[in-house]
Amino acid sequence: MAVLWPLLALRIATPRLELAIPDTDDLLNLAQASGDLQPEDQPRYQQAYLYEPSPQRERHLLQRHWRALAHWRPESWNLQLAIRLDGIAVGLQNMWAADFATVRTVETGSWITRTRQGHGYGTEARAAVLELAFAHLGAVEASTSYVDGNTASERVSRKLGYTGNGRHAYAEDGRRVVEHRMLLDAAAWAKHRMAGITVDGACECLELFGLQAGALDP
């Protein structure tokens, strides 16, 4: 299948993690992991579907995975990677872009189950997709965001070199939510680049990302 759909062979390894397109076992583990992300008394930091009751939450997770693959186009793509720790999927790392071949900007988002939070896995997972984006796809910028109170997400971004890039407020469930935007350019990424990350299978995927083989060679 990877000959027809090379993304299935894409692997990113960090000192402790492996990131890959989820297989069936990963999806089952992710469905279970998504049920425990944060204490119930905390504001909602993640996407709304992650707070749905079971089994709607799990079904929505599966649908989002299938939709991302089915709707993939070189001009508009959403790479959803399972974050594997000791071979078990404990979270999801996303990277998406529109018109990437021209704009060369990606955006990222992620979640990790609560029992695995606080160990730096989120930082490694983000660093993994940044390695793919900047070193293998030729990105010039990466953006992300966090809402007020999500200090863990903010810390990860600042640790990796992101800086503030504006904010905006919106209404959600009858309350005011402030979202902070952050931006990382190629020069800042190079200064904060995490060592020990390897990417396998990226060259075979270039066409799917809207790029041509050899276009990034010096």
mmCIF file with all atom_site columns, C-alpha atoms in Angstrom:
data_model
loop_
_atom_site.group_PDB
_atom_site.id
_atom_site.type_symbol
_atom_site.label_atom_id
_atom_site.label_alt_id
_atom_site.label_comp_id
_atom_site.label_asym_id
_atom_site.label_entity_id
_atom_site.label_seq_id
_atom_site.pdbx_PDB_ins_code
_atom_site.Cartn_x
_atom_site.Cartn_y
_atom_site.Cartn_z
_atom_site.occupancy
_atom_site.B_iso_or_equiv
_atom_site.pdbx_formal_charge
_atom_site.auth_seq_id
_atom_site.auth_comp_id
_atom_site.auth_asym_id
_atom_site.auth_atom_id
_atom_site.pdbx_PDB_model_num
ATOM 1   C CA . MET A 1 1   ? 0.000   0.000  0.000  1.00 0.00 ? 1   MET A CA 1
ATOM 2   C CA . ALA A 1 2   ? 2.872   2.374  0.707  1.00 0.00 ? 2   ALA A CA 1
ATOM 3   C CA . VAL A 1 3   ? 3.866   2.199  -2.964 1.00 0.00 ? 3   VAL A CA 1
ATOM 4   C CA . LEU A 1 4   ? 0.491   3.695  -3.858 1.00 0.00 ? 4   LEU A CA 1
ATOM 5   C CA . TRP A 1 5   ? 0.218   5.938  -0.784 1.00 0.00 ? 5   TRP A CA 1
ATOM 6   C CA . PRO A 1 6   ? 3.766   6.752  0.412  1.00 0.00 ? 6   PRO A CA 1
ATOM 7   C CA . LEU A 1 7   ? 2.562   8.539  3.542  1.00 0.00 ? 7   LEU A CA 1
ATOM 8   C CA . LEU A 1 8   ? 1.920   5.118  5.048  1.00 0.00 ? 8   LEU A CA 1
ATOM 9   C CA . ALA A 1 9   ? 5.682   4.530  5.150  1.00 0.00 ? 9   ALA A CA 1
ATOM 10  C CA . LEU A 1 10  ? 6.580   7.935  6.598  1.00 0.00 ? 10  LEU A CA 1
ATOM 11  C CA . ARG A 1 11  ? 8.298   7.610  9.977  1.00 0.00 ? 11  ARG A CA 1
ATOM 12  C CA . ILE A 1 12  ? 9.697   10.278 12.286 1.00 0.00 ? 12  ILE A CA 1
ATOM 13  C CA . ALA A 1 13  ? 11.733  9.152  15.274 1.00 0.00 ? 13  ALA A CA 1
ATOM 14  C CA . THR A 1 14  ? 12.823  11.235 18.265 1.00 0.00 ? 14  THR A CA 1
ATOM 15  C CA . PRO A 1 15  ? 14.937  10.025 21.180 1.00 0.00 ? 15  PRO A CA 1
ATOM 16  C CA . ARG A 1 16  ? 11.804  8.539  22.799 1.00 0.00 ? 16  ARG A CA 1
ATOM 17  C CA . LEU A 1 17  ? 8.960   8.609  20.292 1.00 0.00 ? 17  LEU A CA 1
ATOM 18  C CA . GLU A 1 18  ? 7.904   7.442  16.855 1.00 0.00 ? 18  GLU A CA 1
ATOM 19  C CA . LEU A 1 19  ? 5.381   9.346  14.737 1.00 0.00 ? 19  LEU A CA 1
ATOM 20  C CA . ALA A 1 20  ? 3.506   7.677  11.881 1.00 0.00 ? 20  ALA A CA 1
ATOM 21  C CA . ILE A 1 21  ? 0.151   7.572  10.111 1.00 0.00 ? 21  ILE A CA 1
ATOM 22  C CA . PRO A 1 22  ? -2.096  5.674  12.554 1.00 0.00 ? 22  PRO A CA 1
ATOM 23  C CA . ASP A 1 23  ? -2.794  2.028  11.827 1.00 0.00 ? 23  ASP A CA 1
ATOM 24  C CA . THR A 1 24  ? -5.772  0.126  13.238 1.00 0.00 ? 24  THR A CA 1
ATOM 25  C CA . ASP A 1 25  ? -4.078  -0.595 16.575 1.00 0.00 ? 25  ASP A CA 1
ATOM 26  C CA . ASP A 1 26  ? -3.057  3.066  16.876 1.00 0.00 ? 26  ASP A CA 1
ATOM 27  C CA . LEU A 1 27  ? -6.619  4.228  16.233 1.00 0.00 ? 27  LEU A CA 1
ATOM 28  C CA . LEU A 1 28  ? -7.948  1.941  18.962 1.00 0.00 ? 28  LEU A CA 1
ATOM 29  C CA . ASN A 1 29  ? -5.316  3.223  21.394 1.00 0.00 ? 29  ASN A CA 1
ATOM 30  C CA . LEU A 1 30  ? -5.987  6.839  20.407 1.00 0.00 ? 30  LEU A CA 1
ATOM 31  C CA . ALA A 1 31  ? -9.711  6.359  20.909 1.00 0.00 ? 31  ALA A CA 1
ATOM 32  C CA . GLN A 1 32  ? -9.043  5.164  24.447 1.00 0.00 ? 32  GLN A CA 1
ATOM 33  C CA . ALA A 1 33  ? -6.382  7.801  25.169 1.00 0.00 ? 33  ALA A CA 1
ATOM 34  C CA . SER A 1 34  ? -8.670  10.633 24.042 1.00 0.00 ? 34  SER A CA 1
ATOM 35  C CA . GLY A 1 35  ? -10.995 9.976  26.985 1.00 0.00 ? 35  GLY A CA 1
ATOM 36  C CA . ASP A 1 36  ? -8.580  11.422 29.560 1.00 0.00 ? 36  ASP A CA 1
ATOM 37  C CA . LEU A 1 37  ? -6.925  14.681 28.512 1.00 0.00 ? 37  LEU A CA 1
ATOM 38  C CA . GLN A 1 38  ? -7.419  17.005 31.475 1.00 0.00 ? 38  GLN A CA 1
ATOM 39  C CA . PRO A 1 39  ? -9.390  17.367 34.725 1.00 0.00 ? 39  PRO A CA 1
ATOM 40  C CA . GLU A 1 40  ? -13.081 18.110 34.222 1.00 0.00 ? 40  GLU A CA 1
ATOM 41  C CA . ASP A 1 41  ? -12.859 21.420 36.112 1.00 0.00 ? 41  ASP A CA 1
ATOM 42  C CA . GLN A 1 42  ? -10.360 22.928 33.639 1.00 0.00 ? 42  GLN A CA 1
ATOM 43  C CA . PRO A 1 43  ? -11.380 25.115 30.682 1.00 0.00 ? 43  PRO A CA 1
ATOM 44  C CA . ARG A 1 44  ? -11.589 23.330 27.359 1.00 0.00 ? 44  ARG A CA 1
ATOM 45  C CA . TYR A 1 45  ? -8.231  23.644 25.642 1.00 0.00 ? 45  TYR A CA 1
ATOM 46  C CA . GLN A 1 46  ? -8.656  21.004 22.931 1.00 0.00 ? 46  GLN A CA 1
ATOM 47  C CA . GLN A 1 47  ? -10.947 20.707 19.926 1.00 0.00 ? 47  GLN A CA 1
ATOM 48  C CA . ALA A 1 48  ? -14.604 20.347 20.817 1.00 0.00 ? 48  ALA A CA 1
ATOM 49  C CA . TYR A 1 49  ? -14.989 16.761 19.610 1.00 0.00 ? 49  TYR A CA 1
ATOM 50  C CA . LEU A 1 50  ? -12.545 15.571 22.280 1.00 0.00 ? 50  LEU A CA 1
ATOM 51  C CA . TYR A 1 51  ? -15.112 16.527 24.948 1.00 0.00 ? 51  TYR A CA 1
ATOM 52  C CA . GLU A 1 52  ? -17.983 14.587 23.441 1.00 0.00 ? 52  GLU A CA 1
ATOM 53  C CA . PRO A 1 53  ? -19.321 11.580 25.380 1.00 0.00 ? 53  PRO A CA 1
ATOM 54  C CA . SER A 1 54  ? -18.417 8.040  24.377 1.00 0.00 ? 54  SER A CA 1
ATOM 55  C CA . PRO A 1 55  ? -18.852 6.611  21.768 1.00 0.00 ? 55  PRO A CA 1
ATOM 56  C CA . GLN A 1 56  ? -19.405 9.853  19.818 1.00 0.00 ? 56  GLN A CA 1
ATOM 57  C CA . ARG A 1 57  ? -15.897 11.065 20.713 1.00 0.00 ? 57  ARG A CA 1
ATOM 58  C CA . GLU A 1 58  ? -14.239 7.891  19.466 1.00 0.00 ? 58  GLU A CA 1
ATOM 59  C CA . ARG A 1 59  ? -16.305 7.784  16.280 1.00 0.00 ? 59  ARG A CA 1
ATOM 60  C CA . HIS A 1 60  ? -15.529 11.427 15.563 1.00 0.00 ? 60  HIS A CA 1
ATOM 61  C CA . LEU A 1 61  ? -11.822 10.692 16.007 1.00 0.00 ? 61  LEU A CA 1
ATOM 62  C CA . LEU A 1 62  ? -12.029 7.880  13.460 1.00 0.00 ? 62  LEU A CA 1
ATOM 63  C CA . GLN A 1 63  ? -13.969 10.034 11.016 1.00 0.00 ? 63  GLN A CA 1
ATOM 64  C CA . ARG A 1 64  ? -11.417 12.851 11.260 1.00 0.00 ? 64  ARG A CA 1
ATOM 65  C CA . HIS A 1 65  ? -8.619  10.405 10.476 1.00 0.00 ? 65  HIS A CA 1
ATOM 66  C CA . TRP A 1 66  ? -10.417 8.930  7.479  1.00 0.00 ? 66  TRP A CA 1
ATOM 67  C CA . ARG A 1 67  ? -11.496 12.381 6.247  1.00 0.00 ? 67  ARG A CA 1
ATOM 68  C CA . ALA A 1 68  ? -7.937  13.712 6.370  1.00 0.00 ? 68  ALA A CA 1
ATOM 69  C CA . LEU A 1 69  ? -6.741  10.888 4.107  1.00 0.00 ? 69  LEU A CA 1
ATOM 70  C CA . ALA A 1 70  ? -9.767  10.974 1.792  1.00 0.00 ? 70  ALA A CA 1
ATOM 71  C CA . HIS A 1 71  ? -9.611  14.747 1.276  1.00 0.00 ? 71  HIS A CA 1
ATOM 72  C CA . TRP A 1 72  ? -5.821  14.940 0.891  1.00 0.00 ? 72  TRP A CA 1
ATOM 73  C CA . ARG A 1 73  ? -4.694  17.074 -2.054 1.00 0.00 ? 73  ARG A CA 1
ATOM 74  C CA . PRO A 1 74  ? -1.252  18.580 -2.733 1.00 0.00 ? 74  PRO A CA 1
ATOM 75  C CA . GLU A 1 75  ? -2.901  22.011 -2.471 1.00 0.00 ? 75  GLU A CA 1
ATOM 76  C CA . SER A 1 76  ? -4.590  21.260 0.857  1.00 0.00 ? 76  SER A CA 1
ATOM 77  C CA . TRP A 1 77  ? -3.475  18.574 3.288  1.00 0.00 ? 77  TRP A CA 1
ATOM 78  C CA . ASN A 1 78  ? -3.704  17.592 6.939  1.00 0.00 ? 78  ASN A CA 1
ATOM 79  C CA . LEU A 1 79  ? -1.046  15.197 8.188  1.00 0.00 ? 79  LEU A CA 1
ATOM 80  C CA . GLN A 1 80  ? -2.288  13.356 11.285 1.00 0.00 ? 80  GLN A CA 1
ATOM 81  C CA . LEU A 1 81  ? 0.387   11.307 13.017 1.00 0.00 ? 81  LEU A CA 1
ATOM 82  C CA . ALA A 1 82  ? 0.061   8.936  15.945 1.00 0.00 ? 82  ALA A CA 1
ATOM 83  C CA . ILE A 1 83  ? 2.527   9.686  18.743 1.00 0.00 ? 83  ILE A CA 1
ATOM 84  C CA . ARG A 1 84  ? 3.861   6.280  19.761 1.00 0.00 ? 84  ARG A CA 1
ATOM 85  C CA . LEU A 1 85  ? 5.614   5.693  23.068 1.00 0.00 ? 85  LEU A CA 1
ATOM 86  C CA . ASP A 1 86  ? 7.075   2.198  23.405 1.00 0.00 ? 86  ASP A CA 1
ATOM 87  C CA . GLY A 1 87  ? 4.966   1.230  20.399 1.00 0.00 ? 87  GLY A CA 1
ATOM 88  C CA . ILE A 1 88  ? 1.665   2.442  21.890 1.00 0.00 ? 88  ILE A CA 1
ATOM 89  C CA . ALA A 1 89  ? -0.160  5.501  20.532 1.00 0.00 ? 89  ALA A CA 1
ATOM 90  C CA . VAL A 1 90  ? -0.594  8.015  23.375 1.00 0.00 ? 90  VAL A CA 1
ATOM 91  C CA . GLY A 1 91  ? -1.546  11.118 21.396 1.00 0.00 ? 91  GLY A CA 1
ATOM 92  C CA . LEU A 1 92  ? -1.939  12.760 18.035 1.00 0.00 ? 92  LEU A CA 1
ATOM 93  C CA . GLN A 1 93  ? 0.268   15.339 16.286 1.00 0.00 ? 93  GLN A CA 1
ATOM 94  C CA . ASN A 1 94  ? -1.204  17.257 13.356 1.00 0.00 ? 94  ASN A CA 1
ATOM 95  C CA . MET A 1 95  ? 0.447   19.414 10.715 1.00 0.00 ? 95  MET A CA 1
ATOM 96  C CA . TRP A 1 96  ? -1.577  21.013 7.947  1.00 0.00 ? 96  TRP A CA 1
ATOM 97  C CA . ALA A 1 97  ? -1.158  23.526 5.145  1.00 0.00 ? 97  ALA A CA 1
ATOM 98  C CA . ALA A 1 98  ? -2.867  25.129 2.152  1.00 0.00 ? 98  ALA A CA 1
ATOM 99  C CA . ASP A 1 99  ? -0.981  25.939 -1.055 1.00 0.00 ? 99  ASP A CA 1
ATOM 100 C CA . PHE A 1 100 ? 2.198   24.823 0.676  1.00 0.00 ? 100 PHE A CA 1
ATOM 101 C CA . ALA A 1 101 ? 4.296   24.709 -2.505 1.00 0.00 ? 101 ALA A CA 1
ATOM 102 C CA . THR A 1 102 ? 3.858   28.494 -2.793 1.00 0.00 ? 102 THR A CA 1
ATOM 103 C CA . VAL A 1 103 ? 3.286   29.731 0.754  1.00 0.00 ? 103 VAL A CA 1
ATOM 104 C CA . ARG A 1 104 ? 5.658   27.307 2.551  1.00 0.00 ? 104 ARG A CA 1
ATOM 105 C CA . THR A 1 105 ? 3.821   27.785 5.856  1.00 0.00 ? 105 THR A CA 1
ATOM 106 C CA . VAL A 1 106 ? 2.499   24.993 8.079  1.00 0.00 ? 106 VAL A CA 1
ATOM 107 C CA . GLU A 1 107 ? 0.325   24.967 11.163 1.00 0.00 ? 107 GLU A CA 1
ATOM 108 C CA . THR A 1 108 ? 0.417   22.426 13.969 1.00 0.00 ? 108 THR A CA 1
ATOM 109 C CA . GLY A 1 109 ? -1.744  21.110 16.787 1.00 0.00 ? 109 GLY A CA 1
ATOM 110 C CA . SER A 1 110 ? -1.562  18.131 19.124 1.00 0.00 ? 110 SER A CA 1
ATOM 111 C CA . TRP A 1 111 ? -2.849  16.339 22.183 1.00 0.00 ? 111 TRP A CA 1
ATOM 112 C CA . ILE A 1 112 ? -1.433  13.715 24.549 1.00 0.00 ? 112 ILE A CA 1
ATOM 113 C CA . THR A 1 113 ? -3.361  11.652 27.071 1.00 0.00 ? 113 THR A CA 1
ATOM 114 C CA . ARG A 1 114 ? -3.142  12.996 30.619 1.00 0.00 ? 114 ARG A CA 1
ATOM 115 C CA . THR A 1 115 ? -1.187  10.065 32.079 1.00 0.00 ? 115 THR A CA 1
ATOM 116 C CA . ARG A 1 116 ? 1.664   10.849 29.641 1.00 0.00 ? 116 ARG A CA 1
ATOM 117 C CA . GLN A 1 117 ? 1.683   14.615 30.090 1.00 0.00 ? 117 GLN A CA 1
ATOM 118 C CA . GLY A 1 118 ? 4.466   16.447 31.904 1.00 0.00 ? 118 GLY A CA 1
ATOM 119 C CA . HIS A 1 119 ? 7.340   14.373 30.508 1.00 0.00 ? 119 HIS A CA 1
ATOM 120 C CA . GLY A 1 120 ? 8.288   16.460 27.474 1.00 0.00 ? 120 GLY A CA 1
ATOM 121 C CA . TYR A 1 121 ? 6.622   14.171 24.942 1.00 0.00 ? 121 TYR A CA 1
ATOM 122 C CA . GLY A 1 122 ? 4.607   17.044 23.500 1.00 0.00 ? 122 GLY A CA 1
ATOM 123 C CA . THR A 1 123 ? 7.794   19.009 22.862 1.00 0.00 ? 123 THR A CA 1
ATOM 124 C CA . GLU A 1 124 ? 9.403   16.034 21.122 1.00 0.00 ? 124 GLU A CA 1
ATOM 125 C CA . ALA A 1 125 ? 6.335   15.402 18.970 1.00 0.00 ? 125 ALA A CA 1
ATOM 126 C CA . ARG A 1 126 ? 6.196   19.036 17.851 1.00 0.00 ? 126 ARG A CA 1
ATOM 127 C CA . ALA A 1 127 ? 9.934   19.065 17.192 1.00 0.00 ? 127 ALA A CA 1
ATOM 128 C CA . ALA A 1 128 ? 9.445   15.942 15.071 1.00 0.00 ? 128 ALA A CA 1
ATOM 129 C CA . VAL A 1 129 ? 6.981   17.529 12.639 1.00 0.00 ? 129 VAL A CA 1
ATOM 130 C CA . LEU A 1 130 ? 9.032   20.733 12.576 1.00 0.00 ? 130 LEU A CA 1
ATOM 131 C CA . GLU A 1 131 ? 12.007  18.645 11.462 1.00 0.00 ? 131 GLU A CA 1
ATOM 132 C CA . LEU A 1 132 ? 9.882   17.266 8.641  1.00 0.00 ? 132 LEU A CA 1
ATOM 133 C CA . ALA A 1 133 ? 8.543   20.695 7.706  1.00 0.00 ? 133 ALA A CA 1
ATOM 134 C CA . PHE A 1 134 ? 11.767  22.719 7.725  1.00 0.00 ? 134 PHE A CA 1
ATOM 135 C CA . ALA A 1 135 ? 14.493  20.181 6.947  1.00 0.00 ? 135 ALA A CA 1
ATOM 136 C CA . HIS A 1 136 ? 12.635  17.965 4.462  1.00 0.00 ? 136 HIS A CA 1
ATOM 137 C CA . LEU A 1 137 ? 9.801   20.037 2.970  1.00 0.00 ? 137 LEU A CA 1
ATOM 138 C CA . GLY A 1 138 ? 11.451  23.447 2.817  1.00 0.00 ? 138 GLY A CA 1
ATOM 139 C CA . ALA A 1 139 ? 9.003   25.334 5.045  1.00 0.00 ? 139 ALA A CA 1
ATOM 140 C CA . VAL A 1 140 ? 9.828   28.948 5.854  1.00 0.00 ? 140 VAL A CA 1
ATOM 141 C CA . GLU A 1 141 ? 7.334   29.385 8.711  1.00 0.00 ? 141 GLU A CA 1
ATOM 142 C CA . ALA A 1 142 ? 5.317   27.363 11.190 1.00 0.00 ? 142 ALA A CA 1
ATOM 143 C CA . SER A 1 143 ? 2.421   28.716 13.197 1.00 0.00 ? 143 SER A CA 1
ATOM 144 C CA . THR A 1 144 ? 0.422   27.482 16.153 1.00 0.00 ? 144 THR A CA 1
ATOM 145 C CA . SER A 1 145 ? -1.949  28.831 18.778 1.00 0.00 ? 145 SER A CA 1
ATOM 146 C CA . TYR A 1 146 ? -3.070  28.342 22.361 1.00 0.00 ? 146 TYR A CA 1
ATOM 147 C CA . VAL A 1 147 ? -5.985  29.647 24.408 1.00 0.00 ? 147 VAL A CA 1
ATOM 148 C CA . ASP A 1 148 ? -5.742  31.557 27.673 1.00 0.00 ? 148 ASP A CA 1
ATOM 149 C CA . GLY A 1 149 ? -4.818  29.237 30.508 1.00 0.00 ? 149 GLY A CA 1
ATOM 150 C CA . ASN A 1 150 ? -3.163  26.544 28.395 1.00 0.00 ? 150 ASN A CA 1
ATOM 151 C CA . THR A 1 151 ? 0.276   27.252 29.782 1.00 0.00 ? 151 THR A CA 1
ATOM 152 C CA . ALA A 1 152 ? 1.606   23.824 28.796 1.00 0.00 ? 152 ALA A CA 1
ATOM 153 C CA . SER A 1 153 ? 1.042   24.536 25.095 1.00 0.00 ? 153 SER A CA 1
ATOM 154 C CA . GLU A 1 154 ? 2.563   27.991 25.443 1.00 0.00 ? 154 GLU A CA 1
ATOM 155 C CA . ARG A 1 155 ? 5.675   26.592 27.145 1.00 0.00 ? 155 ARG A CA 1
ATOM 156 C CA . VAL A 1 156 ? 6.217   24.020 24.382 1.00 0.00 ? 156 VAL A CA 1
ATOM 157 C CA . SER A 1 157 ? 5.998   26.710 21.716 1.00 0.00 ? 157 SER A CA 1
ATOM 158 C CA . ARG A 1 158 ? 8.375   29.115 23.443 1.00 0.00 ? 158 ARG A CA 1
ATOM 159 C CA . LYS A 1 159 ? 10.847  26.335 24.181 1.00 0.00 ? 159 LYS A CA 1
ATOM 160 C CA . LEU A 1 160 ? 11.004  25.570 20.456 1.00 0.00 ? 160 LEU A CA 1
ATOM 161 C CA . GLY A 1 161 ? 11.554  29.217 19.494 1.00 0.00 ? 161 GLY A CA 1
ATOM 162 C CA . TYR A 1 162 ? 8.072   30.499 18.636 1.00 0.00 ? 162 TYR A CA 1
ATOM 163 C CA . THR A 1 163 ? 7.243   34.149 19.313 1.00 0.00 ? 163 THR A CA 1
ATOM 164 C CA . GLY A 1 164 ? 3.929   35.946 19.731 1.00 0.00 ? 164 GLY A CA 1
ATOM 165 C CA . ASN A 1 165 ? 2.040   36.789 16.553 1.00 0.00 ? 165 ASN A CA 1
ATOM 166 C CA . GLY A 1 166 ? -1.203  38.422 17.684 1.00 0.00 ? 166 GLY A CA 1
ATOM 167 C CA . ARG A 1 167 ? -4.405  37.301 19.366 1.00 0.00 ? 167 ARG A CA 1
ATOM 168 C CA . HIS A 1 168 ? -8.134  37.264 18.823 1.00 0.00 ? 168 HIS A CA 1
ATOM 169 C CA . ALA A 1 169 ? -11.236 36.585 20.893 1.00 0.00 ? 169 ALA A CA 1
ATOM 170 C CA . TYR A 1 170 ? -14.280 34.505 20.036 1.00 0.00 ? 170 TYR A CA 1
ATOM 171 C CA . ALA A 1 171 ? -17.374 33.078 21.722 1.00 0.00 ? 171 ALA A CA 1
ATOM 172 C CA . GLU A 1 172 ? -17.619 29.399 22.638 1.00 0.00 ? 172 GLU A CA 1
ATOM 173 C CA . ASP A 1 173 ? -20.371 27.816 24.727 1.00 0.00 ? 173 ASP A CA 1
ATOM 174 C CA . GLY A 1 174 ? -21.472 31.261 25.859 1.00 0.00 ? 174 GLY A CA 1
ATOM 175 C CA . ARG A 1 175 ? -18.059 32.347 27.101 1.00 0.00 ? 175 ARG A CA 1
ATOM 176 C CA . ARG A 1 176 ? -15.279 34.580 25.804 1.00 0.00 ? 176 ARG A CA 1
ATOM 177 C CA . VAL A 1 177 ? -12.164 32.731 24.654 1.00 0.00 ? 177 VAL A CA 1
ATOM 178 C CA . VAL A 1 178 ? -8.881  34.464 23.811 1.00 0.00 ? 178 VAL A CA 1
ATOM 179 C CA . GLU A 1 179 ? -6.609  32.650 21.376 1.00 0.00 ? 179 GLU A CA 1
ATOM 180 C CA . HIS A 1 180 ? -2.934  33.591 21.111 1.00 0.00 ? 180 HIS A CA 1
ATOM 181 C CA . ARG A 1 181 ? -1.120  33.043 17.826 1.00 0.00 ? 181 ARG A CA 1
ATOM 182 C CA . MET A 1 182 ? 2.575   32.133 17.679 1.00 0.00 ? 182 MET A CA 1
ATOM 183 C CA . LEU A 1 183 ? 5.033   31.986 14.786 1.00 0.00 ? 183 LEU A CA 1
ATOM 184 C CA . LEU A 1 184 ? 8.343   30.216 14.155 1.00 0.00 ? 184 LEU A CA 1
ATOM 185 C CA . ASP A 1 185 ? 10.523  31.090 11.157 1.00 0.00 ? 185 ASP A CA 1
ATOM 186 C CA . ALA A 1 186 ? 13.288  28.961 9.688  1.00 0.00 ? 186 ALA A CA 1
ATOM 187 C CA . ALA A 1 187 ? 16.092  30.916 11.365 1.00 0.00 ? 187 ALA A CA 1
ATOM 188 C CA . ALA A 1 188 ? 14.537  30.592 14.832 1.00 0.00 ? 188 ALA A CA 1
ATOM 189 C CA . TRP A 1 189 ? 13.836  26.903 14.227 1.00 0.00 ? 189 TRP A CA 1
ATOM 190 C CA . ALA A 1 190 ? 17.509  26.301 13.349 1.00 0.00 ? 190 ALA A CA 1
ATOM 191 C CA . LYS A 1 191 ? 18.577  27.861 16.665 1.00 0.00 ? 191 LYS A CA 1
ATOM 192 C CA . HIS A 1 192 ? 16.196  25.647 18.650 1.00 0.00 ? 192 HIS A CA 1
ATOM 193 C CA . ARG A 1 193 ? 16.383  22.525 16.481 1.00 0.00 ? 193 ARG A CA 1
ATOM 194 C CA . MET A 1 194 ? 16.165  19.360 18.563 1.00 0.00 ? 194 MET A CA 1
ATOM 195 C CA . ALA A 1 195 ? 18.947  16.848 18.085 1.00 0.00 ? 195 ALA A CA 1
ATOM 196 C CA . GLY A 1 196 ? 18.410  13.146 17.524 1.00 0.00 ? 196 GLY A CA 1
ATOM 197 C CA . ILE A 1 197 ? 15.396  13.321 15.184 1.00 0.00 ? 197 ILE A CA 1
ATOM 198 C CA . THR A 1 198 ? 15.333  11.195 12.026 1.00 0.00 ? 198 THR A CA 1
ATOM 199 C CA . VAL A 1 199 ? 12.816  11.261 9.181  1.00 0.00 ? 199 VAL A CA 1
ATOM 200 C CA . ASP A 1 200 ? 12.372  8.277  6.864  1.00 0.00 ? 200 ASP A CA 1
ATOM 201 C CA . GLY A 1 201 ? 10.229  8.185  3.743  1.00 0.00 ? 201 GLY A CA 1
ATOM 202 C CA . ALA A 1 202 ? 9.861   11.929 3.183  1.00 0.00 ? 202 ALA A CA 1
ATOM 203 C CA . CYS A 1 203 ? 11.334  11.953 -0.327 1.00 0.00 ? 203 CYS A CA 1
ATOM 204 C CA . GLU A 1 204 ? 8.737   9.478  -1.541 1.00 0.00 ? 204 GLU A CA 1
ATOM 205 C CA . CYS A 1 205 ? 5.971   11.768 -0.212 1.00 0.00 ? 205 CYS A CA 1
ATOM 206 C CA . LEU A 1 206 ? 7.055   15.053 -1.820 1.00 0.00 ? 206 LEU A CA 1
ATOM 207 C CA . GLU A 1 207 ? 4.467   14.927 -4.592 1.00 0.00 ? 207 GLU A CA 1
ATOM 208 C CA . LEU A 1 208 ? 1.683   14.482 -2.059 1.00 0.00 ? 208 LEU A CA 1
ATOM 209 C CA . PHE A 1 209 ? 2.885   17.629 -0.279 1.00 0.00 ? 209 PHE A CA 1
ATOM 210 C CA . GLY A 1 210 ? 2.784   19.544 -3.565 1.00 0.00 ? 210 GLY A CA 1
ATOM 211 C CA . LEU A 1 211 ? 6.539   19.426 -4.125 1.00 0.00 ? 211 LEU A CA 1
ATOM 212 C CA . GLN A 1 212 ? 8.770   17.995 -6.826 1.00 0.00 ? 212 GLN A CA 1
ATOM 213 C CA . ALA A 1 213 ? 11.658  15.619 -6.184 1.00 0.00 ? 213 ALA A CA 1
ATOM 214 C CA . GLY A 1 214 ? 14.922  17.536 -6.302 1.00 0.00 ? 214 GLY A CA 1
ATOM 215 C CA . ALA A 1 215 ? 13.274  20.913 -5.842 1.00 0.00 ? 215 ALA A CA 1
ATOM 216 C CA . LEU A 1 216 ? 14.795  21.307 -2.357 1.00 0.00 ? 216 LEU A CA 1
ATOM 217 C CA . ASP A 1 217 ? 18.300  20.186 -3.297 1.00 0.00 ? 217 ASP A CA 1
ATOM 218 C CA . PRO A 1 218 ? 21.019  22.858 -2.962 1.00 0.00 ? 218 PRO A CA 1
#
